[in-house]
Amino acid sequence: MSRTQQAIADAGDRALIGYLPAGFPDADGCVEACVALAEGGVTAIELGLPYSDPSLDGPVIQAATQATLDRGFRIDEAFEAIEEITRRTSVPVLVMTYWNPVLRWGVDRFAERLAAAGGAGLITPDLVPENGRDWIAAAERHDLDRVFLAAPSSSDARIDVVLQASRGFVYTVSTMGTTGARGSMDGAARTLADRLRVRREALGVDLPRCVGLGISTGAQVADVLGYAEGAITGSALVAALRDGGLEGLRERVADLAAGTLVQS
């Protein structure tokens, strides 16, 4: 069981995973914000690599990452942040990145540097397992998680491939579209989580389902944890950090973490 999967199990399969962009609002501020997430009760941290042409990110995350790119962000800054975050907390840190930056850096070089920094693995939203053989091999060599996405549109055959290729958890996309806070979660997330449960039982794969896209309140976290092992939140945290600094971020993560508590 990987560090990330162990952390989810230690959370009683009621995990909260928090996303923030690397380098936002600045290099030091990113580290402090991630430490605040860990102190606030997140199970794992997603650190997003800023990217100039994101296909999945909504407007809140796009604006934050563009501001970070405009000030001259470099990938080494993300590795330096991971080193400091993992020095100060025991929460697993995964990098969420589009594939092109990894490819340009060098797949094995990236994996080696990530492992050396203390990172737990990669979430790759635009990479399918069939095109990820180099990454899967590098992840095996460096003991890193590889998190692939399953979407409501995924066939059972696609779900099987994702389950067999992933390690750590399966990113369970709640709805078709981009990231961003939503007032309510639709039924597609529950349906997909149920399909993943059926397929993992058929395959004998013990892998958590963590639902992301649109989760912004503690009530939504609690709802998701009624049918999945983890809830992922991003835009709500980025907005809280942007508008309220560390104090605003701490308040928002406290509300979200309250949703992980088992209801009596």
Coordinates of N, CA and C in Angstrom, one line a residue, residues 9 15 27-28 52 75 94 112 145 150 167 189 223 225 230 246 259 263:
A9 N -6.5 5.2 4.0 CA -7.0 4.2 4.9 C -6.9 4.7 6.4
A15 N -11.4 10.6 3.3 CA -10.2 11.4 3.0 C -10.7 12.8 2.4
A27 N 6.4 31.9 -3.9 CA 7.1 30.6 -3.5 C 6.9 30.3 -2.0
D28 N 7.2 31.3 -1.1 CA 7.1 31.1 0.3 C 5.6 30.9 0.7
S52 N 0.4 26.8 -19.2 CA -0.1 27.9 -20.0 C -1.4 27.6 -20.8
I75 N 9.8 25.0 -12.8 CA 9.4 23.7 -12.2 C 10.3 23.4 -11.0
L94 N 1.2 15.1 -3.8 CA 1.2 14.6 -5.1 C 1.2 15.8 -6.1
E112 N 12.6 10.9 -10.9 CA 13.7 10.9 -9.9 C 13.7 12.1 -9.0
D145 N 3.3 7.1 -6.8 CA 1.9 6.9 -7.2 C 1.6 7.4 -8.6
A150 N -11.0 8.7 -14.1 CA -12.1 8.1 -14.7 C -13.2 9.1 -14.7
R167 N -2.2 3.8 -9.1 CA -1.7 3.5 -7.8 C -1.9 4.7 -6.9
A189 N -21.5 11.7 -10.3 CA -20.4 11.3 -9.4 C -20.7 10.0 -8.7
D223 N -21.4 14.5 1.7 CA -22.2 13.8 0.7 C -21.4 12.8 -0.1
L225 N -18.5 11.5 0.6 CA -17.9 10.4 1.4 C -19.0 9.4 1.8
G230 N -12.8 9.3 -0.8 CA -12.2 10.6 -0.7 C -12.9 11.7 -1.5
L246 N -3.9 33.4 4.4 CA -3.8 32.2 5.2 C -5.0 32.0 6.2
G259 N -16.6 18.0 7.1 CA -17.4 17.1 6.3 C -16.9 15.7 6.3
Q263 N -20.9 11.0 10.7 CA -22.1 11.5 11.3 C -22.7 10.5 12.3

